[in-house]
Coordinates of C-alpha atoms and ligand atoms in Angstrom, one line a residue:
Chain A
X6 CA -120.5 -92.6 -77.9
X7 CA -118.2 -90.8 -80.4
X8 CA -119.3 -89.7 -83.7
X9 CA -117.3 -87.6 -86.1
X10 CA -118.8 -86.2 -89.5
X11 CA -116.7 -84.8 -92.3
X12 CA -114.3 -83.3 -89.8
X13 CA -111.4 -81.3 -91.2
X14 CA -108.8 -79.3 -89.3
X15 CA -106.3 -76.9 -90.9
X16 CA -103.6 -75.4 -88.6
X17 CA -102.9 -72.9 -91.3
X18 CA -105.0 -72.4 -94.4
X19 CA -104.7 -75.1 -97.2
X20 CA -102.7 -77.6 -95.2
X21 CA -105.2 -79.9 -93.4
X22 CA -103.7 -81.9 -90.6
X23 CA -106.9 -84.0 -90.4
X24 CA -109.6 -84.2 -93.2
X25 CA -112.7 -85.8 -94.1
X26 CA -113.0 -88.0 -90.9
X27 CA -116.0 -90.0 -90.6
X28 CA -116.0 -92.2 -87.6
X29 CA -118.1 -93.8 -85.3
X30 CA -117.0 -95.5 -82.1
X31 CA -119.6 -97.2 -79.8
X32 CA -119.7 -97.1 -76.1
X33 CA -117.2 -99.8 -74.5
X34 CA -115.3 -100.2 -77.9
X35 CA -111.4 -100.7 -77.7
X36 CA -109.9 -98.9 -80.7
X37 CA -106.3 -98.8 -81.9
X38 CA -105.3 -95.8 -84.1
X39 CA -102.1 -96.4 -86.1
X40 CA -100.3 -94.5 -88.7
X41 CA -96.9 -92.9 -89.5
X42 CA -95.7 -89.8 -87.9
X43 CA -97.3 -86.5 -88.8
X44 CA -100.6 -88.0 -90.2
X45 CA -102.9 -86.3 -87.7
X46 CA -103.3 -88.7 -84.8
X47 CA -102.7 -86.2 -82.0
X48 CA -104.7 -83.6 -83.8
X49 CA -107.5 -85.9 -83.8
X50 CA -107.4 -86.4 -79.9
X51 CA -107.0 -82.6 -79.4
X52 CA -110.4 -82.3 -81.5
X53 CA -112.1 -84.7 -79.3
X54 CA -110.9 -82.8 -76.1
X55 CA -112.2 -79.7 -77.5
X56 CA -108.7 -78.3 -77.0
X57 CA -109.0 -77.1 -80.6
X58 CA -112.0 -76.5 -82.9
X59 CA -112.4 -78.3 -86.2
X60 CA -112.3 -76.1 -89.3
X61 CA -115.4 -77.9 -90.5
X62 CA -117.5 -80.8 -89.7
X63 CA -119.2 -82.0 -86.5
X64 CA -118.1 -83.8 -83.4
X65 CA -120.7 -85.4 -81.1
X66 CA -119.6 -87.2 -77.9
X67 CA -121.8 -88.8 -75.3
X68 CA -124.6 -87.1 -76.9
X69 CA -123.2 -83.5 -76.8
X70 CA -122.1 -81.5 -79.9
X71 CA -118.7 -80.1 -79.2
X72 CA -119.2 -76.9 -80.8
X73 CA -122.2 -76.3 -78.8
X74 CA -120.6 -76.8 -75.3
X75 CA -120.5 -73.6 -73.4
X76 CA -117.1 -72.5 -71.9
X77 CA -118.6 -72.9 -68.6
X78 CA -119.7 -76.4 -69.2
X79 CA -116.5 -77.5 -70.6
X80 CA -115.0 -78.8 -67.4
X81 CA -117.9 -81.2 -66.9
X82 CA -117.5 -82.5 -70.4
X83 CA -113.6 -83.0 -69.9
X84 CA -114.2 -84.7 -66.5
X85 CA -115.6 -87.6 -68.5
X86 CA -112.3 -88.2 -70.7
X87 CA -109.2 -89.5 -69.2
X88 CA -106.2 -88.5 -71.4
X89 CA -102.7 -89.9 -71.6
X90 CA -100.8 -87.3 -73.4
X91 CA -98.1 -88.2 -76.0
X92 CA -95.8 -85.8 -74.0
X93 CA -97.2 -87.0 -70.7
X94 CA -97.9 -83.4 -69.5
X95 CA -97.2 -84.1 -65.9
X96 CA -97.2 -81.1 -63.7
X97 CA -93.5 -80.5 -63.0
X98 CA -94.0 -78.8 -59.8
X99 CA -95.8 -81.7 -58.2
X100 CA -94.7 -85.1 -57.1
X101 CA -96.0 -88.3 -58.4
X102 CA -98.7 -88.5 -55.7
X103 CA -99.9 -85.0 -56.2
X104 CA -99.9 -85.5 -60.0
X105 CA -102.5 -88.4 -59.9
X106 CA -104.3 -86.9 -57.0
X107 CA -104.7 -83.7 -59.0
X108 CA -107.1 -85.4 -61.3
X109 CA -109.2 -85.9 -58.2
X110 CA -108.7 -82.5 -56.8
X111 CA -110.0 -81.0 -60.0
X112 CA -113.3 -82.9 -59.5
X113 CA -113.4 -81.9 -55.9
X114 CA -113.1 -85.6 -54.5
X115 CA -112.8 -85.6 -50.8
X116 CA -109.3 -85.9 -49.5
X117 CA -110.2 -89.1 -47.7
X118 CA -111.1 -90.8 -50.9
X119 CA -108.0 -89.5 -52.6
X120 CA -105.8 -90.8 -49.7
X121 CA -107.5 -94.3 -50.4
X122 CA -107.3 -94.3 -54.2
X123 CA -104.2 -92.7 -55.2
X124 CA -101.9 -95.4 -53.6
X125 CA -104.2 -98.0 -55.3
X126 CA -103.7 -96.4 -58.7
X127 CA -99.9 -96.1 -58.1
X128 CA -99.5 -99.8 -57.2
X129 CA -101.7 -100.7 -60.4
X130 CA -99.0 -99.1 -62.7
X131 CA -96.1 -100.4 -60.4
X132 CA -94.9 -97.1 -58.9
X133 CA -95.9 -97.6 -55.3
X134 CA -92.5 -96.8 -54.1
X135 CA -92.0 -93.6 -56.2
X136 CA -94.8 -91.4 -54.9
X137 CA -92.6 -88.9 -53.6
X138 CA -90.5 -88.4 -56.8
X139 CA -90.9 -85.4 -59.1
X140 CA -91.6 -86.0 -62.9
X141 CA -88.0 -85.0 -63.7
X142 CA -86.6 -87.7 -61.4
X143 CA -88.4 -90.4 -63.4
X144 CA -87.4 -92.2 -66.4
X145 CA -89.6 -91.8 -69.5
X146 CA -91.5 -95.0 -68.9
X147 CA -92.1 -94.2 -65.3
X148 CA -93.5 -90.9 -66.3
X149 CA -95.8 -92.6 -68.8
X150 CA -97.1 -94.8 -66.2
X151 CA -97.9 -91.9 -63.8
X152 CA -99.8 -90.3 -66.8
X153 CA -101.8 -93.5 -67.3
X154 CA -102.7 -93.7 -63.4
X155 CA -103.7 -90.2 -63.6
X156 CA -105.9 -90.7 -66.7
X157 CA -107.6 -93.8 -65.2
X158 CA -108.1 -92.7 -61.5
X159 CA -111.4 -90.8 -62.0
X160 CA -112.7 -93.9 -63.9
X161 CA -113.7 -91.8 -67.0
X162 CA -116.3 -92.9 -69.7
X163 CA -113.8 -92.4 -72.3
X164 CA -109.9 -92.9 -72.2
X165 CA -107.9 -91.6 -74.9
X166 CA -104.2 -92.5 -74.8
X167 CA -101.6 -91.1 -77.2
X168 CA -98.8 -93.6 -77.4
X169 CA -99.2 -94.9 -73.9
X170 CA -96.4 -97.4 -74.3
X171 CA -94.0 -95.4 -76.5
X172 CA -91.2 -95.4 -73.8
X173 CA -91.9 -98.9 -72.2
X174 CA -90.1 -102.3 -72.7
X175 CA -92.2 -105.1 -74.3
X176 CA -93.1 -106.5 -70.9
X177 CA -94.3 -103.3 -69.3
X178 CA -96.1 -102.3 -72.6
X179 CA -98.0 -105.7 -72.4
X180 CA -98.8 -105.0 -68.7
X181 CA -100.2 -101.7 -69.5
X182 CA -102.2 -103.0 -72.3
X183 CA -103.5 -105.7 -70.1
X184 CA -104.6 -103.1 -67.6
X185 CA -106.4 -101.0 -70.3
X186 CA -108.2 -104.2 -71.4
X187 CA -109.2 -104.9 -67.8
X188 CA -110.5 -101.4 -67.5
X189 CA -112.3 -101.7 -70.7
X190 CA -114.0 -104.9 -69.8
X191 CA -114.7 -104.1 -66.1
X192 CA -115.9 -100.5 -66.2
X193 CA -117.0 -100.5 -69.8
X194 CA -114.8 -97.5 -70.5
X195 CA -114.4 -96.7 -74.3
X196 CA -110.7 -96.8 -75.0
X197 CA -109.0 -95.2 -77.9
X198 CA -105.2 -95.9 -78.2
X199 CA -102.7 -94.3 -80.6
X200 CA -99.6 -96.6 -80.9
X201 CA -96.9 -97.5 -83.2
X202 CA -96.3 -100.9 -81.4
X203 CA -97.0 -103.4 -84.1
X204 CA -96.7 -106.4 -81.8
X205 CA -99.3 -105.2 -79.3
X206 CA -101.7 -104.3 -82.1
X207 CA -101.4 -107.8 -83.7
X208 CA -101.6 -109.6 -80.5
X209 CA -104.8 -107.7 -79.1
X210 CA -107.0 -108.5 -82.0
X211 CA -109.2 -105.1 -81.7
X212 CA -110.6 -102.6 -84.1
X213 CA -107.7 -101.0 -85.9
X214 CA -108.1 -97.4 -87.6
X215 CA -105.4 -96.7 -90.0
X216 CA -104.6 -93.0 -90.7
X217 CA -102.7 -91.6 -93.5
X218 CA -102.3 -87.9 -94.6
X219 CA -104.9 -86.8 -92.3
X220 CA -107.4 -89.3 -93.6
X221 CA -108.7 -92.6 -92.3
X222 CA -107.5 -95.0 -95.0
X223 CA -108.6 -98.3 -93.4
X224 CA -110.9 -99.3 -90.4
X225 CA -111.0 -103.0 -89.5
X226 CA -112.5 -105.0 -86.7
X227 CA -110.0 -107.6 -85.0
X228 CA -107.3 -106.1 -87.4
X229 CA -103.6 -106.1 -87.5
X230 CA -100.9 -103.3 -87.6
X231 CA -100.7 -103.5 -91.4
X232 CA -103.8 -104.3 -93.5
X233 CA -103.7 -104.1 -97.1
X234 CA -106.7 -102.2 -98.3
Chain B
X3 CA -116.2 -75.2 -52.9
X4 CA -115.7 -78.1 -50.6
X5 CA -113.8 -77.4 -47.5
X6 CA -111.0 -80.0 -48.6
X7 CA -110.8 -78.2 -51.8
X8 CA -110.5 -74.8 -50.1
X9 CA -107.6 -75.9 -48.0
X10 CA -105.9 -77.5 -51.0
X11 CA -106.2 -74.2 -52.9
X12 CA -104.9 -72.3 -49.9
X13 CA -101.8 -74.6 -49.6
X14 CA -101.2 -74.3 -53.4
X15 CA -101.4 -70.6 -53.1
X16 CA -98.8 -70.5 -50.3
X17 CA -96.6 -73.1 -52.0
X18 CA -96.5 -71.3 -55.2
X19 CA -95.1 -68.1 -53.6
X20 CA -92.2 -70.2 -52.6
X21 CA -91.9 -72.2 -55.8
X22 CA -91.5 -69.0 -57.7
X23 CA -89.4 -67.0 -55.4
X24 CA -88.1 -64.6 -57.9
X25 CA -91.5 -63.5 -59.2
X26 CA -92.9 -63.3 -55.7
X27 CA -89.9 -61.0 -54.7
X28 CA -90.5 -58.9 -57.6
X29 CA -94.2 -58.5 -56.9
X30 CA -93.6 -57.8 -53.3
X31 CA -91.0 -55.3 -54.0
X32 CA -93.2 -53.4 -56.5
X33 CA -96.1 -53.5 -54.0
X34 CA -93.8 -52.2 -51.1
X35 CA -92.8 -49.2 -53.3
X36 CA -96.3 -48.4 -54.0
X37 CA -97.5 -48.8 -50.4
X38 CA -94.6 -46.9 -49.1
X39 CA -95.4 -44.0 -51.5
X40 CA -99.0 -44.1 -50.5
X41 CA -98.2 -44.1 -46.9
X42 CA -95.7 -41.4 -47.1
X43 CA -98.2 -39.3 -49.1
X44 CA -101.1 -40.1 -46.7
X45 CA -99.0 -39.3 -43.5
X46 CA -98.0 -35.9 -45.1
X47 CA -101.5 -35.2 -46.2
X48 CA -103.2 -36.0 -42.9
X49 CA -100.6 -34.0 -41.0
X50 CA -101.1 -31.0 -43.2
X51 CA -104.8 -31.2 -43.1
X52 CA -104.5 -31.5 -39.2
X53 CA -102.5 -28.4 -39.1
X54 CA -104.9 -26.6 -41.3
X55 CA -107.8 -27.8 -39.2
X56 CA -106.0 -26.5 -36.0
X57 CA -105.3 -23.1 -37.7
X58 CA -108.9 -23.0 -38.8
X59 CA -110.0 -23.6 -35.2
X60 CA -108.0 -20.5 -34.1
X61 CA -109.6 -18.2 -36.8
X62 CA -112.4 -16.6 -35.0
X63 CA -114.7 -13.6 -35.4
X64 CA -114.6 -10.7 -32.8
X65 CA -117.8 -9.0 -32.2
X66 CA -117.8 -5.4 -30.6
X67 CA -121.1 -3.8 -29.2
X68 CA -122.5 -0.3 -29.1
X69 CA -121.6 1.8 -26.3
X70 CA -123.6 1.5 -22.9
X71 CA -125.4 -1.7 -23.6
X72 CA -126.7 -3.5 -20.5
X73 CA -125.4 -7.1 -19.6
X74 CA -128.9 -8.4 -20.5
X75 CA -128.8 -6.7 -24.1
X76 CA -125.3 -8.1 -24.5
X77 CA -126.6 -11.6 -23.6
X78 CA -129.3 -11.3 -26.0
X79 CA -126.9 -10.6 -28.8
X80 CA -124.9 -13.7 -27.8
X81 CA -128.0 -15.9 -28.0
X82 CA -128.6 -14.5 -31.6
X83 CA -125.1 -15.2 -32.7
X84 CA -125.3 -18.7 -31.2
X85 CA -128.3 -19.4 -33.2
X86 CA -126.5 -19.0 -36.5
X87 CA -125.9 -22.4 -38.0
X88 CA -122.1 -22.3 -38.8
X89 CA -121.2 -21.1 -35.4
X90 CA -119.6 -23.7 -33.1
X91 CA -118.5 -21.8 -30.1
X92 CA -118.9 -18.4 -28.6
X93 CA -117.1 -16.8 -25.7
X94 CA -117.5 -13.5 -24.0
X95 CA -114.5 -11.4 -23.2
X96 CA -115.2 -8.5 -20.7
X97 CA -113.3 -5.3 -21.2
X98 CA -111.2 -6.2 -18.1
X99 CA -110.2 -9.6 -19.6
X100 CA -109.4 -7.9 -23.0
X101 CA -107.0 -5.5 -21.2
X102 CA -105.5 -8.3 -19.3
X103 CA -104.9 -10.1 -22.6
X104 CA -103.4 -7.0 -24.1
X105 CA -101.2 -6.5 -21.2
X106 CA -99.8 -9.9 -21.1
X107 CA -99.1 -9.7 -24.9
X108 CA -97.5 -6.2 -25.0
X109 CA -96.2 -5.6 -21.5
X110 CA -95.0 -9.2 -20.9
X111 CA -91.7 -8.2 -20.0
X112 CA -92.1 -5.1 -17.9
X113 CA -95.3 -5.3 -16.0
X114 CA -94.7 -2.1 -14.3
X115 CA -95.1 0.0 -17.5
X116 CA -98.7 -0.7 -17.6
X117 CA -99.4 0.4 -14.0
X118 CA -100.2 4.1 -15.2
X119 CA -103.2 2.8 -17.1
X120 CA -104.6 0.7 -14.4
X121 CA -107.1 3.2 -13.2
X122 CA -108.7 4.0 -16.5
X123 CA -108.9 0.9 -18.9
X124 CA -108.0 2.1 -22.3
X125 CA -110.0 -0.7 -23.7
X126 CA -113.2 0.2 -21.7
X127 CA -115.2 -0.2 -24.7
X128 CA -113.5 -3.5 -25.9
X129 CA -115.9 -6.1 -24.2
X130 CA -116.5 -8.6 -27.1
X131 CA -117.7 -12.1 -28.3
X132 CA -115.0 -14.4 -29.7
X133 CA -117.0 -16.4 -32.3
X134 CA -115.6 -19.7 -33.5
X135 CA -117.0 -21.3 -36.6
X136 CA -117.5 -25.0 -37.4
X137 CA -116.8 -24.3 -41.2
X138 CA -114.3 -21.5 -41.9
X139 CA -115.6 -21.2 -45.5
X140 CA -118.9 -19.7 -44.0
X141 CA -117.0 -16.9 -42.6
X142 CA -118.0 -14.1 -44.8
X143 CA -121.7 -14.9 -44.5
X144 CA -121.6 -15.3 -40.8
X145 CA -119.7 -12.0 -40.4
X146 CA -122.6 -10.3 -42.5
X147 CA -125.2 -12.0 -40.4
X148 CA -123.8 -10.8 -37.2
X149 CA -123.2 -7.4 -38.4
X150 CA -126.9 -7.1 -39.0
X151 CA -127.8 -7.7 -35.2
X152 CA -129.0 -4.7 -33.5
X153 CA -126.5 -3.5 -31.0
X154 CA -123.4 -4.6 -32.8
X155 CA -120.9 -2.0 -33.5
X156 CA -118.3 -3.7 -35.5
X157 CA -117.4 -7.2 -36.6
X158 CA -113.5 -8.1 -37.1
X159 CA -112.7 -11.1 -39.1
X160 CA -109.7 -12.2 -41.0
X161 CA -111.3 -12.9 -44.2
X162 CA -107.9 -13.7 -46.0
X163 CA -106.7 -16.4 -43.7
X164 CA -110.1 -17.9 -43.8
X165 CA -110.0 -18.1 -47.7
X166 CA -106.4 -19.4 -47.8
X167 CA -107.3 -22.1 -45.4
X168 CA -110.5 -23.2 -47.2
X169 CA -108.5 -23.2 -50.4
X170 CA -105.6 -25.1 -49.2
X171 CA -108.1 -27.6 -47.5
X172 CA -110.0 -28.5 -50.8
X173 CA -106.7 -28.4 -52.9
X174 CA -105.1 -30.9 -50.4
X175 CA -108.3 -33.1 -50.7
X176 CA -108.2 -33.1 -54.5
X177 CA -104.5 -33.7 -54.7
X178 CA -104.6 -36.7 -52.4
X179 CA -107.5 -38.2 -54.2
X180 CA -105.7 -37.6 -57.5
X181 CA -102.3 -39.1 -56.0
X182 CA -104.0 -42.1 -54.3
X183 CA -106.1 -42.8 -57.4
X184 CA -103.0 -42.7 -59.7
X185 CA -101.0 -44.8 -57.4
X186 CA -103.7 -47.4 -57.1
X187 CA -103.9 -47.8 -61.0
X188 CA -100.1 -47.9 -61.4
X189 CA -99.7 -50.4 -58.7
X190 CA -102.5 -52.6 -60.1
X191 CA -100.6 -52.3 -63.6
X192 CA -97.2 -53.0 -62.1
X193 CA -98.2 -56.0 -60.0
X194 CA -100.3 -57.5 -62.8
X195 CA -97.3 -57.2 -65.1
X196 CA -95.1 -58.8 -62.6
X197 CA -97.6 -61.6 -61.7
X198 CA -98.0 -62.0 -65.5
X199 CA -94.6 -63.2 -65.8
X200 CA -95.1 -65.7 -63.0
X201 CA -98.3 -66.8 -64.6
X202 CA -96.7 -67.1 -68.0
X203 CA -94.2 -69.5 -66.7
X204 CA -97.0 -71.7 -65.6
X205 CA -99.2 -71.3 -68.6
X206 CA -98.5 -74.9 -69.6
X207 CA -99.5 -76.1 -66.0
X208 CA -102.8 -74.2 -66.4
X209 CA -103.4 -75.6 -69.8
X210 CA -103.0 -79.2 -68.2
X211 CA -105.3 -78.4 -65.4
X212 CA -107.9 -77.0 -67.9
X213 CA -107.5 -80.2 -70.1
X214 CA -108.1 -82.4 -67.2
X215 CA -111.5 -80.6 -66.5
X216 CA -110.5 -78.1 -63.9
X217 CA -113.0 -75.3 -63.5
X218 CA -111.6 -71.6 -64.1
X219 CA -112.4 -70.8 -60.5
X220 CA -110.3 -73.8 -59.2
X221 CA -107.2 -72.8 -61.4
X222 CA -107.6 -69.2 -60.5
X223 CA -108.1 -69.5 -56.7
X224 CA -104.4 -70.3 -55.8
X225 CA -103.2 -67.4 -57.9
X226 CA -105.7 -65.0 -56.3
X227 CA -104.6 -66.3 -52.8
X228 CA -100.9 -65.9 -53.8
X229 CA -101.7 -62.3 -55.1
X230 CA -103.4 -61.5 -52.0
X231 CA -100.9 -62.8 -49.7
X232 CA -98.1 -61.1 -51.6
X233 CA -100.3 -57.9 -51.3
X234 CA -100.6 -58.3 -47.6
X235 CA -96.8 -58.7 -47.3
X236 CA -96.2 -55.9 -49.5
X237 CA -98.3 -53.7 -47.3
X238 CA -97.0 -54.8 -43.9
X239 CA -93.3 -54.1 -44.7
X240 CA -93.6 -50.5 -45.7
X241 CA -96.2 -49.9 -42.9
X242 CA -93.6 -51.2 -40.3
X243 CA -91.0 -49.0 -41.9
X244 CA -93.0 -45.9 -41.9
X245 CA -94.0 -46.7 -38.3
X246 CA -90.4 -46.7 -37.3
X247 CA -89.5 -43.5 -39.4
X248 CA -92.5 -41.4 -38.6
X249 CA -91.3 -40.2 -35.2
X250 CA -87.7 -39.8 -36.5
X251 CA -88.7 -37.6 -39.4
X252 CA -91.0 -35.4 -37.2
X253 CA -88.3 -35.0 -34.7
X254 CA -86.0 -33.7 -37.5
X255 CA -88.4 -31.4 -39.1
X256 CA -89.3 -29.8 -35.8
X257 CA -85.5 -29.4 -34.8
X258 CA -84.9 -27.8 -38.4
X259 CA -87.8 -25.5 -38.3
X260 CA -88.1 -24.8 -34.7
X261 CA -89.4 -21.5 -35.3
X262 CA -92.5 -22.8 -36.7
X263 CA -93.0 -25.3 -33.9
X264 CA -96.3 -24.0 -32.8
X265 CA -97.7 -23.9 -36.3
X266 CA -96.3 -27.6 -36.9
X267 CA -98.9 -29.5 -35.0
X268 CA -98.0 -33.1 -36.1
X269 CA -100.4 -36.1 -35.3
X270 CA -99.2 -38.9 -33.0
X271 CA -98.0 -41.9 -34.8
X272 CA -100.9 -44.1 -33.6
X273 CA -103.4 -41.7 -34.7
X274 CA -102.1 -41.7 -38.4
X275 CA -101.9 -45.5 -38.4
X276 CA -105.2 -46.2 -37.0
X277 CA -106.6 -45.3 -40.5
X278 CA -103.4 -45.9 -42.8
X279 CA -102.6 -49.4 -41.6
X280 CA -106.1 -50.9 -42.5
X281 CA -106.2 -48.7 -45.6
X282 CA -102.9 -49.8 -46.9
X283 CA -103.5 -53.4 -45.9
X284 CA -107.0 -53.4 -47.9
X285 CA -105.1 -51.6 -50.8
X286 CA -102.5 -54.2 -50.9
X287 CA -104.7 -57.3 -50.7
X288 CA -106.9 -55.6 -53.3
X289 CA -104.2 -54.8 -55.7
X290 CA -102.7 -58.3 -55.4
X291 CA -106.2 -59.8 -56.1
X292 CA -106.7 -57.6 -59.1
X293 CA -103.4 -57.9 -60.4
X294 CA -103.6 -61.8 -60.3
X295 CA -107.1 -61.8 -61.7
X296 CA -106.3 -59.7 -64.7
X297 CA -103.0 -61.5 -65.4
X298 CA -104.6 -64.9 -65.3
X299 CA -107.5 -64.3 -67.5
X300 CA -105.6 -64.7 -70.8
X301 CA -104.3 -68.1 -69.8
X302 CA -107.7 -69.7 -68.9
X303 CA -108.9 -69.8 -72.6
X304 CA -107.8 -73.4 -73.1
Ligands
ATP27 N1 -100.0 -76.5 -83.3 C1 -99.9 -76.9 -84.7 N2 -99.6 -75.9 -85.5 C2 -99.4 -76.2 -86.9 N3 -99.3 -77.4 -87.3 C3 -99.5 -78.5 -86.5 C4 -99.8 -78.2 -85.1 N4 -99.7 -79.4 -84.5 C5 -99.5 -80.4 -85.5 N5 -99.4 -79.9 -86.7 C6 -99.1 -80.4 -88.1 O1 -100.3 -81.2 -88.2 C7 -99.9 -82.4 -88.9 C8 -100.4 -83.6 -87.9 O2 -99.8 -83.4 -86.6 P1 -100.1 -84.6 -85.6 O3 -99.4 -84.0 -84.4 O4 -101.6 -84.8 -85.4 O5 -99.4 -85.9 -86.0 P2 -99.3 -87.4 -85.3 O6 -100.1 -88.2 -86.2 O7 -99.8 -87.2 -83.9 O8 -97.8 -87.6 -85.3 P3 -96.9 -88.4 -84.3 O9 -97.1 -89.9 -84.6 O10 -95.5 -87.9 -84.9 O11 -97.1 -88.1 -83.1 C9 -98.4 -82.5 -88.8 O12 -98.1 -82.1 -90.2 C10 -98.1 -81.3 -88.1 O13 -96.9 -80.7 -88.5
MG28 MG1 -98.8 -87.4 -82.2

């Protein structure tokens, strides 16, 4: 489903944010990416979304080589990927309902369907009563849950979530992880989660990819947060 | 685009105007200035053009005949003149009429002074054709052609006036094309600049939309609708102001230059606006569209 070969990314010459990444993630897998701040996790996600181009190397997602996707075809490619951004990136001018509905507007879902599915997604993340609030009227954790609902509403083939529980208390974090696991199990969605939450990683027993200085230094099935190499 | 998507985009376009009041206001103000200028120039040009045309219509050629021609011969000359392309109208003035006209012009105040001439028309030989041209620039040619007709004694024309009018006419046309073209370019530039500021504020929003898989057309549509609506408002306001001012300005001009009142033939306000209103509206909407289109292009490259 996701294949990276010798991928490097330098924002400025001589300072690679990500280097020599070789990675294969199968369809329906659930993967954690861990590592200290600044090791290139978000950069890796931006590469997967084709938000930025790799300096060298090849990325293939769902059979498509990213560098060969035409600008006109980019929307169709991105529709298949649900994203939870590290900084949420909610639309400030839209309320919670519209923020989530937006993901469906973009793919031109009929309004009737939107009216049915958005409330469902909202109650799924426990925000049914906040649908009229604007992002700046929400707590960090609430914004995060809106972002998760938005990423999931189109039932994407792939979900990439950059620290989706960074602002949540242990109980809420666990609930969200359960939700992701359910989506993974029921829809076969391939899920990649960046997290600093040791407890969750240890408890979930999933594949764990450990990054350091832009490189993958460890990749273990059913791993824990820290794994001596 | 689906109907529901269309309504959504329309709604967003309208909402955006109110979300970003300051930028909307700035754009509309720019547009109002441009369209107001355009309207003023347009009204002036059409009026001057109208005056020139009116003057043109009164520039005629007078054709006198050889002495002692029969009525039939004169009629034949009339037919030959009529056959010339640029001739729009021809009118026979008998010696009697010519005299009456002369009298009314020069003895208007004291009719009795002319009584001495009554028996013996001093203008006995002055029966003539008044020839009107459809195109005043053809005057020289037509004058020559008529002069060549057998039986014609003399052709009077006012070549200077005809030349001046033709000159004024084409100068006016070039000037108005130049000014309107310039205004169009300037307003697209100004509007796109103003809209650019509004778009820059929303570049993050646009980036998010694109990362979520929005098509360019979907991201662009609300901005285009916003631009066109602002353009329409920016055209309607100055049109309304011009409509109200038009009559007042004319009244002032006529009062100030009352001596020239029969030269200053102004068009009625409705006649000017019949073409000015749709033109301005189209221009406003086009400029709003083009301005939005240009300024959003840079931000779509996510
Ligand atoms: N837009 C950018 N321009 C230049 N350098 C950047 C840019 N974004 C990130 N970097 C650099 O690339 C490196 C990797 O950044 P990245 O955001 O991928 O880290 P991260 O693993 O996501 O960290 P964190 O856990 O703090 O989110 C960092 O050294 C960072 O300074
Ligand atoms: Mg990061």
